[in-house]
PDB file of C-alpha atoms in Angstrom:
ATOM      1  CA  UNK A   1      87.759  60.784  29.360  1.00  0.00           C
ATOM      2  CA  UNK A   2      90.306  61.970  31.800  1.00  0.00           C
ATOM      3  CA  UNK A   3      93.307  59.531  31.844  1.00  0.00           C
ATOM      4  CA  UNK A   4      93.467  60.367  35.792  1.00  0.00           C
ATOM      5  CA  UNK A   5      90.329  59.316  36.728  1.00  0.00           C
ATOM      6  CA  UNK A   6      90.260  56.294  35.893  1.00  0.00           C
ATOM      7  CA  UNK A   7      93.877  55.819  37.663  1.00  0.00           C
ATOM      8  CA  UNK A   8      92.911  55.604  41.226  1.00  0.00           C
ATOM      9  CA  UNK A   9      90.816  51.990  40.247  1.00  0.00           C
ATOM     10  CA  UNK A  10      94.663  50.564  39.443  1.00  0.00           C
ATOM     11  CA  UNK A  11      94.888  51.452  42.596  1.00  0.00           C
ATOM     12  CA  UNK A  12      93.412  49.292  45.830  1.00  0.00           C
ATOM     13  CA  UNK A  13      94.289  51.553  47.994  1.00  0.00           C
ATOM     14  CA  UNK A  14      92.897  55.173  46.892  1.00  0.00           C
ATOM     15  CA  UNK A  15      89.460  56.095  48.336  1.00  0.00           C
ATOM     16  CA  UNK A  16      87.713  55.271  44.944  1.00  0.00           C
ATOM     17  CA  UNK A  17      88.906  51.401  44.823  1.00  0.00           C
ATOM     18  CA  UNK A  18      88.111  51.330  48.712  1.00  0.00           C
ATOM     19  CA  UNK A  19      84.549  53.454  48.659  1.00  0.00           C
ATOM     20  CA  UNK A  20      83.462  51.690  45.445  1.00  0.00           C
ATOM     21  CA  UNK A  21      84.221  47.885  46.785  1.00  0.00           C
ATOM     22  CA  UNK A  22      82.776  48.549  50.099  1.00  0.00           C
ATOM     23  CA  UNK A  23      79.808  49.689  48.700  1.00  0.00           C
ATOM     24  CA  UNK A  24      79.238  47.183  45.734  1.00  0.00           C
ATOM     25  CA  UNK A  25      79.038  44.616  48.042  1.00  0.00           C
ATOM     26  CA  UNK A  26      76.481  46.287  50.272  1.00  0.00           C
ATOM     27  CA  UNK A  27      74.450  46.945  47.299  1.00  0.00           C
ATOM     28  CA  UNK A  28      74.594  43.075  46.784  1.00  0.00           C
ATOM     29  CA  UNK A  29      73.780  42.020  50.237  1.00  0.00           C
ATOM     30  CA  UNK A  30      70.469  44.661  49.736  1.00  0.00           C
ATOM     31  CA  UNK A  31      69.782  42.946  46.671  1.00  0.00           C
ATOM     32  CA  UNK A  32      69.716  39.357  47.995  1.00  0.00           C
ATOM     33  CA  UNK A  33      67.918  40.491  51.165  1.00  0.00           C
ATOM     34  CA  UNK A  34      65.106  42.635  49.779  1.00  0.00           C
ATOM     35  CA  UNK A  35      63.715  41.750  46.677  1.00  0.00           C
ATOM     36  CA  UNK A  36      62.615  44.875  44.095  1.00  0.00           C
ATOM     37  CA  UNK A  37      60.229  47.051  46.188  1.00  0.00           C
ATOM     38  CA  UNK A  38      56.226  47.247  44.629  1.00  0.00           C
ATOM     39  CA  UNK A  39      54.996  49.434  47.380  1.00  0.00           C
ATOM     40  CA  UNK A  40      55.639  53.196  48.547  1.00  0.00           C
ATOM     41  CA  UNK A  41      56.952  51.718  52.116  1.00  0.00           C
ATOM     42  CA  UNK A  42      59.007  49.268  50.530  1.00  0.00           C
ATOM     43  CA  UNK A  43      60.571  52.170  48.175  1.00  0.00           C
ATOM     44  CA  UNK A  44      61.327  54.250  51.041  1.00  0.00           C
ATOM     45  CA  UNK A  45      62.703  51.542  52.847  1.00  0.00           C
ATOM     46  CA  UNK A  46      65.238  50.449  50.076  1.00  0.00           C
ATOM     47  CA  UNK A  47      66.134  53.866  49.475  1.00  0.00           C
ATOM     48  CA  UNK A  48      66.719  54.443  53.174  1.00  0.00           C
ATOM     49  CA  UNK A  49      69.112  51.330  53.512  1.00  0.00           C
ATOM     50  CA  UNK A  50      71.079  52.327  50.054  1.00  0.00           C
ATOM     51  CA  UNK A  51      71.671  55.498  51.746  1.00  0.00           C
ATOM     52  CA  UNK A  52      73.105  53.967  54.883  1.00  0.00           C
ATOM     53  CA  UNK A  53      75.133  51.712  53.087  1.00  0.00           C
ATOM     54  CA  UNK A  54      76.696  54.611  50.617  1.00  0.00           C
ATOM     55  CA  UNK A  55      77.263  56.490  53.879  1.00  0.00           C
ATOM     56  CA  UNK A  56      79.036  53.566  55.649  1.00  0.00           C
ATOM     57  CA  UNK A  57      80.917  52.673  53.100  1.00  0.00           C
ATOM     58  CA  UNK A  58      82.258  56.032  52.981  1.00  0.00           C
ATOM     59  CA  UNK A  59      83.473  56.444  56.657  1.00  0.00           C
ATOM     60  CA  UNK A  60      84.721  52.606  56.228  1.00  0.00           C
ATOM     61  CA  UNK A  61      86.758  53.709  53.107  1.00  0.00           C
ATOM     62  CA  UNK A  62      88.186  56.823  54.975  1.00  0.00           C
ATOM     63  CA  UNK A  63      88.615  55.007  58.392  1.00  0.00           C
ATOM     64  CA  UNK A  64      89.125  56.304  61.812  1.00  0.00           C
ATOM     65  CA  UNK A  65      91.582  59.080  60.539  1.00  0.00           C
ATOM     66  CA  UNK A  66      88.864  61.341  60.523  1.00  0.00           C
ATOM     67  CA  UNK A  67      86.423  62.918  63.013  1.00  0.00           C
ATOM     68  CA  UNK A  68      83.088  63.016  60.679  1.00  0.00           C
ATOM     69  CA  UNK A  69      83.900  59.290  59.376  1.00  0.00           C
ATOM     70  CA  UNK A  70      83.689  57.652  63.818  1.00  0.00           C
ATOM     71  CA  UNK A  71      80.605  60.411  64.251  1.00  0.00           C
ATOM     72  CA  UNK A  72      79.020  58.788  60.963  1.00  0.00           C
ATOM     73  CA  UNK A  73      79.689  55.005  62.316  1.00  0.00           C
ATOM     74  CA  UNK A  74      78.474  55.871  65.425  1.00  0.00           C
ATOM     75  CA  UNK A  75      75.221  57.262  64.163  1.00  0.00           C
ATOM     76  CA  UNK A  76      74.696  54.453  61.768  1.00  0.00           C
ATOM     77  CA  UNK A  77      76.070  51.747  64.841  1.00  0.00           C
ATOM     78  CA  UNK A  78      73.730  53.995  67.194  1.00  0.00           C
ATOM     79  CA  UNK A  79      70.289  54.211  64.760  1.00  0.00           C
ATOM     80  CA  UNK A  80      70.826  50.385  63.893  1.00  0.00           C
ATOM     81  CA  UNK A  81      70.585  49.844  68.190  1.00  0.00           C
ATOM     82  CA  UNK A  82      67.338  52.246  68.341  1.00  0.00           C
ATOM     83  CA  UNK A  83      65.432  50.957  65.544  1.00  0.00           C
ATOM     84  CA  UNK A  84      62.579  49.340  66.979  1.00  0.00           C
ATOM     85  CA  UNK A  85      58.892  48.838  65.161  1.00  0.00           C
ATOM     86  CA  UNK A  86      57.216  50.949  66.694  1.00  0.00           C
ATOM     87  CA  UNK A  87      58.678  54.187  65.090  1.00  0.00           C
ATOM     88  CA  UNK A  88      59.900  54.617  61.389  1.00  0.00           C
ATOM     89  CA  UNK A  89      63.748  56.058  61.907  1.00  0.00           C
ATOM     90  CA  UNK A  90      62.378  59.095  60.488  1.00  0.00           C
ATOM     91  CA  UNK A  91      60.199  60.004  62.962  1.00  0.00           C
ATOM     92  CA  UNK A  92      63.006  59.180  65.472  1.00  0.00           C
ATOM     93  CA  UNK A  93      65.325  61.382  63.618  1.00  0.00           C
ATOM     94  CA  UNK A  94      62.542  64.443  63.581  1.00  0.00           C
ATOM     95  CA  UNK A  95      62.361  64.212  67.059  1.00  0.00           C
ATOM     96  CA  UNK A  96      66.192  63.993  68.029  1.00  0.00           C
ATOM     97  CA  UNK A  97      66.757  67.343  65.788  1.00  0.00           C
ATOM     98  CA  UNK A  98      63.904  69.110  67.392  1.00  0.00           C
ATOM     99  CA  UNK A  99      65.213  68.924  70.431  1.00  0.00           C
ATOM    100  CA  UNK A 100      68.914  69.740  69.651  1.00  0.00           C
ATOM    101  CA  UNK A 101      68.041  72.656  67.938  1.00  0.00           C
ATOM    102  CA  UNK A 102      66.173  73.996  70.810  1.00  0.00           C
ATOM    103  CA  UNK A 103      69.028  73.655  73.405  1.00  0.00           C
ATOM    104  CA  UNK A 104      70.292  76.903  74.803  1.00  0.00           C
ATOM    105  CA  UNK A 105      70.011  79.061  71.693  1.00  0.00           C
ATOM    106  CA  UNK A 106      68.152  81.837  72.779  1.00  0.00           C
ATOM    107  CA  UNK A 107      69.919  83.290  75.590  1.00  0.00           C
ATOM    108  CA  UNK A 108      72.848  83.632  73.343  1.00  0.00           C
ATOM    109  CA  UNK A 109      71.146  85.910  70.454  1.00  0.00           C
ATOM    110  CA  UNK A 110      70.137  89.120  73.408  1.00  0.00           C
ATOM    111  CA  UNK A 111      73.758  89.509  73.746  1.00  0.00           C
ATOM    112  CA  UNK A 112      74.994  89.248  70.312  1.00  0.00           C
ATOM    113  CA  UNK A 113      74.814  92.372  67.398  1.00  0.00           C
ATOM    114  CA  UNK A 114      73.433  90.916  63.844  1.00  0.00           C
ATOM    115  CA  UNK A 115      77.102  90.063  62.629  1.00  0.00           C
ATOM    116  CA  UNK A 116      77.948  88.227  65.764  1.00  0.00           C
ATOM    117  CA  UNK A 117      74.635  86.148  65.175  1.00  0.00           C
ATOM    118  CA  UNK A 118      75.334  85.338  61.610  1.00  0.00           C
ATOM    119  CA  UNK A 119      78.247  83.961  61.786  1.00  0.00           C
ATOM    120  CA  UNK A 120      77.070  81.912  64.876  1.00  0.00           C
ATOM    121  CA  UNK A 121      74.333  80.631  62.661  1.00  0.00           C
ATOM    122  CA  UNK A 122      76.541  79.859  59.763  1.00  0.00           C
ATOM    123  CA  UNK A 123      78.674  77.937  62.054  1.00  0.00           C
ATOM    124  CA  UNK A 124      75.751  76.096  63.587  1.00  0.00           C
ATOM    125  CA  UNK A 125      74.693  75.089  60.305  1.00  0.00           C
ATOM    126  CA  UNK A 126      77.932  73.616  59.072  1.00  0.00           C
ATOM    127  CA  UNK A 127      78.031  71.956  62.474  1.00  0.00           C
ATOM    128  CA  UNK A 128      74.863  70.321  61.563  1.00  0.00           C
ATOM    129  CA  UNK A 129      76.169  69.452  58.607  1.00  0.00           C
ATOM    130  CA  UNK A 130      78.963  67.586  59.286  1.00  0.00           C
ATOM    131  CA  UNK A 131      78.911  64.563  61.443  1.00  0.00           C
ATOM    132  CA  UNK A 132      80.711  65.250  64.701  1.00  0.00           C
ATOM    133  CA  UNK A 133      80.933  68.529  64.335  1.00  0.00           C
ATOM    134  CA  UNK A 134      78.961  69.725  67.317  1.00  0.00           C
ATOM    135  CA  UNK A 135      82.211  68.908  69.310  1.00  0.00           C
ATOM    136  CA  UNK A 136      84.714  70.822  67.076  1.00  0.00           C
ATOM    137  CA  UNK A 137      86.650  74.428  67.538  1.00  0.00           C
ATOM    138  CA  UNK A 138      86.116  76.205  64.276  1.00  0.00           C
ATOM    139  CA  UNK A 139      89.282  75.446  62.891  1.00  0.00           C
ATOM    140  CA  UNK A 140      88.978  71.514  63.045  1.00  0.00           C
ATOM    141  CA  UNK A 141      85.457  72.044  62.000  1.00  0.00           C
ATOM    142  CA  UNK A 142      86.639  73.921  58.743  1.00  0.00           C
ATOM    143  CA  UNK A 143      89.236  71.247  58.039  1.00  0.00           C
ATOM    144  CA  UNK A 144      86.926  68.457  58.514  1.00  0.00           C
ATOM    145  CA  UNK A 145      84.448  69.833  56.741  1.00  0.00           C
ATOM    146  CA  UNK A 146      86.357  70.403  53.753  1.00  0.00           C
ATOM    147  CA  UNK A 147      87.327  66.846  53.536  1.00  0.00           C
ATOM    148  CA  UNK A 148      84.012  66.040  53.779  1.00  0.00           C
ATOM    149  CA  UNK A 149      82.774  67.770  50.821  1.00  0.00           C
ATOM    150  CA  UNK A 150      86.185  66.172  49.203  1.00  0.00           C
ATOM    151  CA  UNK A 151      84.803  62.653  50.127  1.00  0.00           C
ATOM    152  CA  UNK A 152      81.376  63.564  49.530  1.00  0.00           C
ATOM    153  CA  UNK A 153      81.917  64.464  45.927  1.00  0.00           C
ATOM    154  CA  UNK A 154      83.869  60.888  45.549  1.00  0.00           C
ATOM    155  CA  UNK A 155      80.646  59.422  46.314  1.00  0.00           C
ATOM    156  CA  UNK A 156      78.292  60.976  43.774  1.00  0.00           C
ATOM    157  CA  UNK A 157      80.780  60.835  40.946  1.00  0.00           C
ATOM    158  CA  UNK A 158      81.249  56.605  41.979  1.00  0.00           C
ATOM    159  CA  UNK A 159      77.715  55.992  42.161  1.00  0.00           C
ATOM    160  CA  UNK A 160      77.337  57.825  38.816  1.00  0.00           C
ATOM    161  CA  UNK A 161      79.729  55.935  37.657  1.00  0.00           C
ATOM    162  CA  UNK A 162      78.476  52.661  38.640  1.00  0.00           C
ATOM    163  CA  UNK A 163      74.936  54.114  37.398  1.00  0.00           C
ATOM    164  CA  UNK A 164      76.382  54.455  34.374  1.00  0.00           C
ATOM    165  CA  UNK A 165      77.375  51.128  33.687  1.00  0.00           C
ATOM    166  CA  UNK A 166      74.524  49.421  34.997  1.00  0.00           C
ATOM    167  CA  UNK A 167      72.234  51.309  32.428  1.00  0.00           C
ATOM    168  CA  UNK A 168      75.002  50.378  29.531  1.00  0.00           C
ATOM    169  CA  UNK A 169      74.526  46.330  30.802  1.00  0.00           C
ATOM    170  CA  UNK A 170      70.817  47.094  30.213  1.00  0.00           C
ATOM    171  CA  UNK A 171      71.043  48.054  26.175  1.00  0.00           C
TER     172      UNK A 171
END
């Protein structure tokens, strides 16, 4: 094992110790409020909440320095409001990214040559990609986005982790 990994849990205040404690105790307030899903709708619905929480616990554990960790609160703050019975938030979220990607596209590819274009579209994907990043300059975007993908990675290798243990508490 690397000697440094296991370093930033000595620490409270790395982005591990924060992520990982934020989102251990959503994962127990799931757990007492749902019990273990039988059905497809149930699955889904479990998953979908796991999800939020893993994302919210992220932004919480990187705070307000950071213009993708307010855009993902907001959304989360935002899609909590919305959610009504009536519509799944899937169907919500289909709907809200149809229309976004149809805004004012087309006008802008007649005066563009083929390199101009793909570099608009690469830009408008990473845009999509991060959260917030529809209001960012390049530059900001770039920056952001690489922290992102820093944070990002935090999160799959800490839910592996803690994946990792729970199967060891099973044997």
């Amino acid at each position: 094992m690397n000697p440094h990994h296991h370093s930033s849990y000595l620490n409270p205040n790395s982005l591990k110790s924060r992520f990982t404690k934020n989102f251990l105790r959503s994962l127990i307030k799931i757990n007492k409020q749902t019990p273990f899903p039988c059905r497809p709708t149930e699955m889904f619905q479990r998953c979908h909440k796991v999800k939020t929480a893993a994302d919210k616990s992220l932004a919480c554990a990187v705070g307000s320095r950071r213009v993708w960790s307010r855009a993902m609160l907001c959304k989360i703050r935002n899609r909590a409001l919305r959610r009504g019975p009536q519509k799944p938030p899937s169907v919500r979220r289909i709907i809200i990214n149809n229309r976004t990607m149809k805004k004012g596209f087309n006008c802008l590819k007649e005066k563009m040559n083929d390199d101009q274009e793909a570099g608009i579209d690469q830009t408008s994907k990473l845009r999509k990609l991060v959260p917030g990043g529809e209001a960012m300059d390049l530059c900001n975007l770039l920056d952001e986005a690489a922290h992102y993908i820093k944070c990002l990675n935090t999160q799959v290798q800490e839910i592996h982790d803690a994946e990792r243990i729970e199967s060891l508490g099973k044997d």
